[in-house]
Tab-separated table of C-alpha atoms in Angstrom:
chain	number	residue	atom	x	y	z
A	1	MET	CA	17.670	20.383	-10.258
A	2	ASP	CA	14.844	18.453	-8.814
A	3	GLN	CA	16.127	16.891	-5.483
A	4	LEU	CA	15.309	13.389	-6.608
A	5	ASP	CA	17.949	13.670	-9.127
A	6	SER	CA	20.666	13.605	-6.452
A	7	LEU	CA	18.757	11.329	-4.153
A	8	TYR	CA	18.468	8.660	-6.946
A	9	HIS	CA	22.154	8.331	-7.183
A	10	ALA	CA	22.320	6.864	-3.782
A	11	HIS	CA	18.975	4.827	-4.317
A	12	ILE	CA	20.360	2.979	-7.361
A	13	ALA	CA	23.682	2.304	-5.697
A	14	GLU	CA	21.751	0.786	-2.907
A	15	LEU	CA	19.982	-1.584	-5.169
A	16	ASN	CA	23.240	-2.597	-6.909
A	17	ARG	CA	24.521	-3.228	-3.390
A	18	ARG	CA	21.825	-5.549	-2.619
A	19	VAL	CA	21.895	-7.423	-5.756
A	20	ALA	CA	25.581	-7.850	-5.528
A	21	GLU	CA	25.350	-9.077	-2.066
A	22	ILE	CA	22.467	-11.846	-2.463
A	23	THR	CA	23.954	-12.929	-5.893
A	24	ARG	CA	27.427	-13.411	-4.459
A	25	ARG	CA	25.844	-15.159	-1.365
A	26	GLU	CA	23.607	-17.748	-3.666
A	27	ASN	CA	26.127	-18.130	-6.739
A	28	PHE	CA	24.002	-16.451	-8.991
A	29	ALA	CA	25.535	-14.349	-11.785
A	30	GLY	CA	22.528	-11.666	-11.459
A	31	VAL	CA	19.059	-10.905	-11.693
A	32	VAL	CA	16.657	-10.459	-14.679
A	33	ILE	CA	13.702	-8.786	-13.708
A	34	HIS	CA	10.536	-8.659	-16.180
A	35	SER	CA	8.045	-5.746	-16.118
A	36	GLY	CA	5.359	-8.001	-17.029
A	37	GLN	CA	3.010	-8.823	-19.824
A	38	PRO	CA	-0.658	-7.582	-20.661
A	39	HIS	CA	-3.254	-9.967	-19.324
A	40	ARG	CA	-6.063	-10.527	-22.111
A	41	GLN	CA	-9.881	-10.458	-20.859
A	42	PHE	CA	-11.410	-13.657	-21.341
A	43	LEU	CA	-13.218	-13.892	-24.680
A	44	ASP	CA	-12.126	-10.747	-25.422
A	45	ASP	CA	-9.448	-8.843	-27.803
A	46	MET	CA	-8.885	-6.371	-24.988
A	47	ASN	CA	-6.441	-6.468	-22.006
A	48	TYR	CA	-6.863	-5.808	-18.511
A	49	PRO	CA	-5.132	-2.479	-17.000
A	50	PHE	CA	-1.258	-3.410	-16.909
A	51	LYS	CA	0.290	-3.522	-13.348
A	52	VAL	CA	3.967	-3.583	-13.255
A	53	ASN	CA	6.184	-5.772	-11.298
A	54	PRO	CA	6.988	-3.983	-8.098
A	55	HIS	CA	10.676	-5.335	-8.229
A	56	PHE	CA	11.032	-3.674	-11.413
A	57	LYS	CA	9.582	-0.429	-10.726
A	58	ALA	CA	12.008	-0.575	-7.680
A	59	TRP	CA	14.578	0.248	-9.941
A	60	LEU	CA	13.150	3.082	-12.201
A	61	PRO	CA	9.722	4.581	-12.595
A	62	ILE	CA	8.449	2.927	-15.892
A	63	LEU	CA	4.723	2.033	-14.680
A	64	ASP	CA	2.919	1.535	-18.003
A	65	ASN	CA	5.066	-0.337	-20.411
A	66	PRO	CA	5.019	-4.182	-20.561
A	67	ASN	CA	7.489	-6.434	-21.703
A	68	CYS	CA	10.611	-4.431	-20.354
A	69	TRP	CA	13.600	-5.962	-18.509
A	70	VAL	CA	16.117	-4.944	-16.096
A	71	ILE	CA	19.362	-7.001	-16.096
A	72	ALA	CA	21.588	-6.545	-13.050
A	73	ASN	CA	24.440	-8.088	-11.216
A	74	GLY	CA	25.421	-5.305	-8.961
A	75	ILE	CA	28.796	-4.482	-10.334
A	76	ASP	CA	28.105	-3.528	-13.819
A	77	LYS	CA	25.983	-0.763	-15.072
A	78	PRO	CA	22.368	-2.261	-15.144
A	79	VAL	CA	20.971	-2.834	-18.706
A	80	LEU	CA	17.319	-1.714	-19.328
A	81	VAL	CA	15.634	-3.508	-22.261
A	82	PHE	CA	12.718	-1.068	-23.324
A	83	TYR	CA	9.957	-2.287	-25.256
A	84	ARG	CA	9.177	0.255	-28.015
A	85	PRO	CA	7.433	-1.743	-30.802
A	86	VAL	CA	6.208	-0.474	-34.319
A	87	ASP	CA	2.710	0.021	-33.657
A	88	PHE	CA	0.064	2.193	-35.574
A	89	TRP	CA	-2.675	1.067	-33.385
A	90	HIS	CA	-1.536	2.264	-30.044
A	91	LYS	CA	0.833	5.103	-28.699
A	92	VAL	CA	4.314	3.813	-28.305
A	93	SER	CA	6.208	4.941	-25.237
A	94	ASP	CA	9.047	7.598	-26.028
A	95	VAL	CA	12.647	6.423	-25.537
A	96	PRO	CA	13.317	7.538	-21.716
A	97	GLU	CA	14.963	10.565	-21.082
A	98	ALA	CA	14.731	11.242	-17.315
A	99	PHE	CA	16.823	11.956	-14.353
A	100	TRP	CA	17.459	8.223	-13.973
A	101	THR	CA	18.394	7.274	-17.583
A	102	GLU	CA	22.158	7.700	-17.082
A	103	HIS	CA	22.377	4.981	-14.639
A	104	PHE	CA	21.418	2.349	-17.283
A	105	ASP	CA	22.458	0.912	-20.407
A	106	ILE	CA	19.654	1.251	-22.526
A	107	LYS	CA	18.687	-0.941	-25.302
A	108	LEU	CA	15.170	-0.885	-27.567
A	109	LEU	CA	13.230	-4.048	-28.136
A	110	THR	CA	10.905	-3.992	-30.985
A	111	LYS	CA	9.130	-7.399	-30.705
A	112	ALA	CA	8.500	-8.739	-27.075
A	113	ASP	CA	9.359	-12.403	-28.363
A	114	LYS	CA	12.948	-11.422	-29.374
A	115	ILE	CA	13.971	-10.508	-25.886
A	116	ALA	CA	16.410	-13.556	-25.706
A	117	GLU	CA	18.800	-11.787	-28.122
A	118	PHE	CA	19.116	-9.087	-25.523
A	119	LEU	CA	19.811	-11.461	-22.205
A	120	PRO	CA	22.861	-13.095	-21.415
A	121	LYS	CA	23.711	-15.885	-23.456
A	122	ASP	CA	23.956	-18.570	-20.489
A	123	LEU	CA	20.975	-18.048	-18.464
A	124	SER	CA	21.510	-21.029	-16.230
A	125	ASN	CA	23.023	-19.116	-13.206
A	126	TRP	CA	20.751	-15.850	-13.705
A	127	ALA	CA	17.761	-15.391	-11.614
A	128	TYR	CA	14.430	-14.612	-13.254
A	129	ILE	CA	12.363	-12.279	-11.208
A	130	GLY	CA	8.747	-11.825	-12.445
A	131	GLU	CA	5.088	-12.826	-12.831
A	132	HIS	CA	5.510	-14.927	-16.058
A	133	LEU	CA	7.029	-18.283	-15.533
A	134	ASP	CA	5.764	-19.463	-18.759
A	135	VAL	CA	8.282	-17.019	-20.309
A	136	ALA	CA	10.938	-17.883	-18.168
A	137	ASP	CA	10.344	-21.543	-19.010
A	138	VAL	CA	10.664	-20.596	-22.800
A	139	LEU	CA	13.884	-18.563	-22.192
A	140	GLU	CA	15.327	-21.688	-20.261
A	141	PHE	CA	15.794	-19.842	-16.892
A	142	LYS	CA	16.482	-22.544	-14.123
A	143	SER	CA	16.015	-20.178	-11.187
A	144	ARG	CA	12.793	-18.342	-11.053
A	145	ASN	CA	11.748	-16.211	-8.085
A	146	PRO	CA	14.249	-18.249	-6.192
A	147	ASP	CA	13.285	-18.091	-2.359
A	148	ALA	CA	16.572	-16.915	-0.853
A	149	VAL	CA	16.808	-13.921	-3.289
A	150	MET	CA	13.106	-13.043	-2.926
A	151	ASN	CA	13.168	-13.001	0.793
A	152	TYR	CA	16.315	-10.886	0.839
A	153	LEU	CA	14.920	-8.466	-1.367
A	154	HIS	CA	11.616	-8.331	0.378
A	155	TYR	CA	13.154	-7.811	3.774
A	156	HIS	CA	15.267	-5.125	2.851
A	157	ARG	CA	12.405	-3.021	0.905
A	158	ALA	CA	11.268	-2.088	4.432
A	159	ASP	CA	14.455	-0.010	4.575
A	160	LYS	CA	13.713	2.933	2.430
A	161	THR	CA	16.107	4.877	0.744
A	162	GLN	CA	16.169	8.611	0.955
A	163	TYR	CA	14.997	8.754	-2.658
A	164	GLU	CA	11.895	6.398	-1.620
A	165	LEU	CA	10.947	8.328	1.245
A	166	GLU	CA	10.824	11.614	-0.959
A	167	CYS	CA	8.724	9.667	-3.454
A	168	LEU	CA	6.239	8.675	-0.539
A	169	ARG	CA	6.219	12.177	0.632
A	170	ARG	CA	5.281	13.319	-2.748
A	171	ALA	CA	2.494	10.729	-2.837
A	172	ASN	CA	1.084	11.905	0.239
A	173	LYS	CA	1.071	15.535	-0.943
A	174	ILE	CA	-0.864	14.604	-3.895
A	175	ALA	CA	-3.264	12.299	-1.894
A	176	VAL	CA	-4.108	15.088	0.837
A	177	LYS	CA	-5.376	17.525	-2.173
A	178	GLY	CA	-7.649	14.688	-3.036
A	179	HIS	CA	-8.916	14.244	0.566
A	180	LYS	CA	-9.442	17.994	0.872
A	181	ALA	CA	-11.563	17.968	-2.128
A	182	ALA	CA	-13.497	14.823	-1.521
A	183	LYS	CA	-14.282	16.255	1.986
A	184	SER	CA	-15.730	19.582	0.156
A	185	ALA	CA	-17.816	17.161	-2.112
A	186	PHE	CA	-19.152	15.367	0.767
A	187	PHE	CA	-20.401	18.589	2.603
A	188	ASN	CA	-21.853	20.076	-0.656
A	189	GLY	CA	-23.881	16.968	-1.164
A	190	GLY	CA	-21.918	14.844	-3.505
A	191	SER	CA	-22.851	11.278	-4.120
A	192	GLU	CA	-20.149	8.620	-3.669
A	193	PHE	CA	-19.748	8.521	-7.456
A	194	GLU	CA	-19.536	12.304	-7.710
A	195	ILE	CA	-16.861	12.299	-4.486
A	196	GLN	CA	-14.866	9.929	-6.242
A	197	GLN	CA	-14.736	12.032	-9.446
A	198	GLN	CA	-13.809	15.270	-7.689
A	199	TYR	CA	-10.960	13.217	-5.720
A	200	LEU	CA	-9.525	11.867	-9.309
A	201	ALA	CA	-9.692	15.508	-10.807
A	202	GLU	CA	-8.306	17.332	-7.989
A	203	ILE	CA	-5.036	14.774	-7.929
A	204	SER	CA	-4.941	14.318	-11.852
A	205	GLN	CA	-5.093	10.552	-11.790
A	206	GLY	CA	-6.989	8.027	-13.377
A	207	GLU	CA	-8.422	5.017	-11.436
A	208	ASN	CA	-5.877	2.691	-13.141
A	209	GLU	CA	-2.898	4.943	-11.980
A	210	MET	CA	-4.158	4.906	-8.354
A	211	PRO	CA	-2.332	2.500	-5.964
A	212	TYR	CA	-5.718	0.602	-4.972
A	213	GLY	CA	-9.281	1.260	-5.506
A	214	ASN	CA	-10.629	4.141	-3.346
A	215	ILE	CA	-13.179	3.349	-0.717
A	216	ILE	CA	-15.789	6.130	-0.737
A	217	ALA	CA	-18.435	5.252	1.613
A	218	LEU	CA	-21.383	7.270	2.859
A	219	ASN	CA	-23.580	6.325	6.159
A	220	GLN	CA	-23.793	2.329	6.920
A	221	ASN	CA	-21.528	1.776	3.812
A	222	ALA	CA	-18.438	3.128	6.114
A	223	ALA	CA	-18.854	-0.191	7.980
A	224	ILE	CA	-17.995	-2.377	4.936
A	225	LEU	CA	-14.192	-2.555	5.259
A	226	HIS	CA	-13.518	-2.812	1.406
A	227	TYR	CA	-16.675	-1.044	0.081
A	228	MET	CA	-16.237	-0.594	-3.597
A	229	THR	CA	-19.531	0.119	-4.859
A	230	LEU	CA	-19.728	3.820	-5.500
A	231	ALA	CA	-23.529	4.364	-5.616
A	232	HIS	CA	-24.518	7.160	-7.992
A	233	VAL	CA	-27.829	7.958	-5.820
A	234	LYS	CA	-27.464	10.232	-2.935
A	235	PRO	CA	-28.800	9.145	0.404
A	236	LYS	CA	-31.803	10.519	1.706
A	237	GLN	CA	-30.269	11.461	4.914
A	238	ARG	CA	-26.387	12.482	4.960
A	239	LEU	CA	-24.852	11.098	8.177
A	240	SER	CA	-21.177	10.364	7.660
A	241	PHE	CA	-18.403	9.904	5.066
A	242	LEU	CA	-15.475	7.450	5.393
A	243	ILE	CA	-12.701	8.044	2.483
A	244	ASP	CA	-9.846	5.623	2.048
A	245	ALA	CA	-7.910	6.947	-0.765
A	246	GLY	CA	-4.195	7.339	-1.956
A	247	ALA	CA	-2.179	8.310	-4.911
A	248	SER	CA	0.974	7.383	-6.740
A	249	TYR	CA	4.242	9.119	-7.320
A	250	HIS	CA	6.777	7.230	-9.432
A	251	GLY	CA	5.149	3.905	-8.235
A	252	TYR	CA	5.527	4.576	-4.780
A	253	ALA	CA	1.871	4.750	-2.796
A	254	ALA	CA	-0.048	6.940	-0.289
A	255	ASP	CA	-2.872	5.378	1.534
A	256	ILE	CA	-4.897	7.586	3.718
A	257	THR	CA	-8.296	7.383	5.319
A	258	ARG	CA	-10.343	10.028	7.109
A	259	THR	CA	-14.143	9.958	8.400
A	260	TYR	CA	-16.615	13.038	8.643
A	261	ALA	CA	-19.696	13.371	10.520
A	262	PHE	CA	-22.049	15.738	8.544
A	263	GLU	CA	-23.629	17.160	11.960
A	264	LYS	CA	-21.935	17.795	15.273
A	265	ASN	CA	-23.250	14.868	17.457
A	266	ARG	CA	-22.054	11.881	19.430
A	267	PHE	CA	-20.488	10.252	16.457
A	268	SER	CA	-18.732	13.193	15.531
A	269	GLU	CA	-17.521	13.135	19.112
A	270	LEU	CA	-16.356	9.334	19.027
A	271	ILE	CA	-14.210	10.519	15.978
A	272	THR	CA	-12.427	13.300	17.596
A	273	ALA	CA	-11.976	10.956	20.334
A	274	LEU	CA	-10.427	8.199	18.019
A	275	ASN	CA	-8.428	10.702	16.295
A	276	GLN	CA	-6.624	11.089	19.855
A	277	GLN	CA	-5.910	7.744	20.058
A	278	GLN	CA	-4.567	7.324	16.581
A	279	LEU	CA	-2.285	10.387	17.202
A	280	ALA	CA	-0.900	8.743	20.519
A	281	ILE	CA	-0.261	5.363	18.882
A	282	VAL	CA	2.010	7.239	16.137
A	283	ASP	CA	3.579	8.904	19.147
A	284	ALA	CA	4.508	5.354	20.725
A	285	MET	CA	6.371	4.293	17.297
A	286	LYS	CA	10.188	4.068	17.490
A	287	PRO	CA	12.962	1.942	16.593
A	288	GLY	CA	12.985	-1.307	18.598
A	289	VAL	CA	9.394	-0.998	19.411
A	290	LYS	CA	7.143	-4.265	17.982
A	291	TYR	CA	4.482	-3.403	15.665
A	292	THR	CA	2.451	-6.329	17.328
A	293	ASP	CA	2.670	-4.646	20.573
A	294	LEU	CA	1.186	-1.332	19.024
A	295	HIS	CA	-1.860	-3.398	17.843
A	296	ILE	CA	-2.504	-5.216	20.858
A	297	MET	CA	-2.019	-1.648	22.542
A	298	THR	CA	-4.462	-0.221	20.128
A	299	HIS	CA	-7.065	-2.873	21.314
A	300	GLU	CA	-6.705	-1.522	24.718
A	301	ARG	CA	-7.313	1.882	23.784
A	302	ILE	CA	-10.378	0.794	21.647
A	303	ALA	CA	-11.607	-1.015	24.539
A	304	GLN	CA	-11.524	2.263	26.738
A	305	LEU	CA	-13.294	4.313	23.906
A	306	LEU	CA	-16.028	1.720	23.808
A	307	ILE	CA	-16.634	2.360	27.602
A	308	ASP	CA	-16.402	6.143	27.479
A	309	PHE	CA	-18.893	6.245	24.643
A	310	GLU	CA	-21.284	3.350	26.394
A	311	LEU	CA	-20.994	0.965	23.378
A	312	ALA	CA	-19.858	-1.496	26.118
A	313	HIS	CA	-19.369	-2.124	29.587
A	314	SER	CA	-16.870	-3.910	31.909
A	315	ASP	CA	-13.271	-3.118	31.993
A	316	VAL	CA	-10.446	-2.742	29.209
A	317	THR	CA	-9.001	-6.384	29.949
A	318	ALA	CA	-12.312	-7.949	29.977
A	319	LEU	CA	-13.318	-6.307	26.374
A	320	VAL	CA	-10.136	-7.187	24.976
A	321	ASP	CA	-10.022	-10.964	26.151
A	322	SER	CA	-13.598	-11.493	25.515
A	323	GLY	CA	-13.327	-10.573	21.851
A	324	VAL	CA	-15.398	-7.446	22.084
A	325	THR	CA	-12.578	-4.846	20.925
A	326	ARG	CA	-12.061	-7.483	17.666
A	327	ALA	CA	-15.917	-7.187	16.861
A	328	PHE	CA	-15.590	-3.517	16.704
A	329	PHE	CA	-11.819	-3.237	15.327
A	330	PRO	CA	-11.447	-6.275	13.495
A	331	HIS	CA	-8.669	-5.370	10.959
A	332	GLY	CA	-4.993	-5.001	11.755
A	333	LEU	CA	-3.563	-1.564	13.018
A	334	GLY	CA	-1.775	-1.189	9.594
A	335	HIS	CA	0.906	-2.333	7.295
A	336	MET	CA	4.150	-1.554	5.701
A	337	LEU	CA	3.896	1.143	2.499
A	338	GLY	CA	6.097	1.654	-0.237
A	339	LEU	CA	6.072	0.243	-3.828
A	340	GLN	CA	2.988	-1.376	-2.666
A	341	VAL	CA	-0.077	-0.481	-0.744
A	342	HIS	CA	0.559	-3.633	1.528
A	343	ASP	CA	4.350	-3.643	0.971
A	344	MET	CA	6.182	-7.065	0.974
A	345	GLY	CA	8.381	-8.039	4.040
A	346	GLY	CA	5.763	-7.355	6.900
A	347	TYR	CA	6.190	-10.650	8.284
A	348	SER	CA	9.793	-11.227	7.807
A	349	HIS	CA	12.159	-11.504	10.940
A	350	ASP	CA	15.129	-11.756	8.805
A	351	GLU	CA	16.735	-11.478	5.266
A	352	ARG	CA	16.378	-15.397	5.170
A	353	GLY	CA	12.497	-15.033	5.249
A	354	THR	CA	11.894	-16.402	8.933
A	355	HIS	CA	8.130	-15.909	9.322
A	356	ILE	CA	6.537	-13.845	12.168
A	357	PRO	CA	2.868	-14.905	11.940
A	358	ALA	CA	0.191	-12.704	12.995
A	359	PRO	CA	-1.106	-13.478	16.812
A	360	GLU	CA	-3.977	-16.092	16.704
A	361	ASN	CA	-6.540	-13.679	17.922
A	362	HIS	CA	-5.379	-11.217	15.228
A	363	PRO	CA	-5.038	-12.930	11.932
A	364	PHE	CA	-5.466	-9.902	9.924
A	365	LEU	CA	-2.429	-7.923	11.150
A	366	ARG	CA	-0.338	-7.354	7.938
A	367	CYS	CA	3.016	-6.431	9.750
A	368	THR	CA	4.842	-8.111	12.783
A	369	ARG	CA	7.917	-6.612	12.136
A	370	THR	CA	10.436	-4.828	14.979
A	371	LEU	CA	10.538	-1.017	13.978
A	372	ALA	CA	13.541	0.473	12.449
A	373	ALA	CA	14.566	3.918	11.257
A	374	ASN	CA	13.439	4.380	7.751
A	375	GLN	CA	10.493	1.938	7.639
A	376	VAL	CA	7.245	3.449	6.639
A	377	LEU	CA	3.848	2.141	7.870
A	378	THR	CA	0.298	3.163	8.168
A	379	ILE	CA	-1.390	3.583	11.491
A	380	GLU	CA	-5.194	2.927	11.031
A	381	PRO	CA	-7.563	2.285	14.072
A	382	GLY	CA	-11.077	2.040	13.532
A	383	ILE	CA	-14.317	1.259	15.432
A	384	TYR	CA	-17.479	0.027	13.332
A	385	ILE	CA	-20.718	-1.417	13.798
A	386	ILE	CA	-20.485	-4.489	11.555
A	387	ASP	CA	-23.530	-6.780	12.839
A	388	THR	CA	-22.376	-10.029	11.336
A	389	LEU	CA	-19.071	-9.764	13.722
A	390	LEU	CA	-21.196	-8.486	16.839
A	391	ASN	CA	-23.806	-11.274	16.381
A	392	ASP	CA	-20.866	-13.950	16.246
A	393	LEU	CA	-19.850	-12.831	19.942
A	394	SER	CA	-19.997	-15.237	22.616
A	395	ASP	CA	-23.273	-15.053	24.782
A	396	HIS	CA	-20.918	-13.668	27.585
A	397	ALA	CA	-19.381	-11.110	25.284
A	398	LYS	CA	-22.671	-9.905	23.823
A	399	GLN	CA	-23.715	-8.987	27.469
A	400	LEU	CA	-20.838	-6.365	27.557
A	401	VAL	CA	-22.222	-4.894	24.557
A	402	ASN	CA	-24.588	-2.016	24.874
A	403	TRP	CA	-27.004	-2.773	22.216
A	404	GLN	CA	-28.970	0.391	22.707
A	405	THR	CA	-25.869	2.596	21.672
A	406	VAL	CA	-25.119	0.266	19.028
A	407	ASP	CA	-28.443	0.987	17.480
A	408	VAL	CA	-27.939	4.570	17.592
A	409	MET	CA	-24.424	4.474	15.945
A	410	ARG	CA	-25.122	1.750	13.380
A	411	PRO	CA	-26.447	4.336	10.768
A	412	PHE	CA	-23.156	5.981	10.537
A	413	GLY	CA	-21.262	2.740	9.757
A	414	GLY	CA	-18.095	3.106	11.253
A	415	ILE	CA	-14.732	5.412	11.604
A	416	ARG	CA	-11.258	4.703	10.481
A	417	ILE	CA	-8.266	7.173	10.774
A	418	GLU	CA	-5.416	6.396	8.865
A	419	ASP	CA	-1.906	8.057	8.650
A	420	ASN	CA	1.321	7.304	6.655
A	421	VAL	CA	4.507	7.647	9.073
A	422	ILE	CA	8.365	7.598	8.393
A	423	VAL	CA	10.065	5.987	11.537
A	424	HIS	CA	13.461	7.878	12.045
A	425	SER	CA	15.956	7.035	14.668
A	426	ASP	CA	14.951	10.036	16.712
A	427	ARG	CA	11.289	11.010	15.680
A	428	ASN	CA	8.561	10.094	13.753
A	429	GLU	CA	7.397	11.946	10.426
A	430	ASN	CA	3.923	11.820	9.944
A	431	MET	CA	3.670	12.674	6.278
A	432	THR	CA	0.146	13.027	6.324
A	433	ARG	CA	-0.326	15.326	9.209
A	434	GLU	CA	2.421	17.482	8.353
A	435	LEU	CA	0.662	18.042	4.873
A	436	ALA	CA	-2.062	19.780	6.957
A	437	LEU	CA	-4.820	16.923	6.685
A	438	ASP	CA	-6.303	16.987	10.130
């Protein structure tokens, strides 16, 4: 028996417990969770790729079937209304038979607009959770994505069950295979597009199955934080390669980044140095530590690297206070990871949804939580040569930058190193590193 079978029992029990708790507190009869509907492309008869509601896939790994519903009150066996139309145009999903099916009362829906026949007769005290509020209106739900319910569920999503942790480990295992194939493709002379194809082939997942669009950036393109172009033409000179790519397993995401230099040089030494700092930041993670403090500490470490590699001068405090480190490292240290790449609940102080904003000087930080056991986060420091940010520095800050070294490093773009880490009560589990991705 697969390990997931036994772990899922406790997972579904925990989801039922959460629903029972919040619906009792808010006087709801239960929740009705909509997997979603296809979105039609404008002026066309084709749909965009379907992306399932993350609240739906928290319950069961149905990722590609719209018009499904989970009905749960936390006490009775949850109901899965599974959409299985009569259709000769498209492949109809098979009636599910998997490790999780015994935990649901499964009913088959053949016409999407007949869902009312499967829902509770009186929906006045049931909460709709989903994207399609127009559907909720037609069905006469009075409560649609109520704040109290959503805040509670998002806050507790940070506390991963053992089933979820195992799914995340398996997503990392798949992604690591792809990263190794992509690294080989880079050193063998592949274009960005060719490297992407090698990655997808190695992990046996299509682009629409990926948790996010891969970043495959050669040379100066590595300085574009969300570079998505995938050039077909190989660069005349091969200098550097940044890959930010993940994988999915049962709807859970891996999100890993590595950077490589084509030759041994000062840039490759900077990669090694940043890698050492990244590992030190991971080591600093433990329950009770504020993620914001880790982010601030990272800026101090980045400042020291800028001094060590003569990208800037002065001292650590001056480089942080002047904004120089933010120009070289503009994004956040990382984020929560799970059902979504940027998992919900990263700013939640409590289950009521009390918001902890990112620091004013660090607006792109995606997590401000205090770490706790069974949370999963990414740690992804970076150093980039981004001319627009460097040019926007104050006159005083510009004087702290060594522009000659910046000119040398500019063709390499930048560096980012990202691992996926489980916080345990007594240790950290770096899923990415433990799968032998250096």
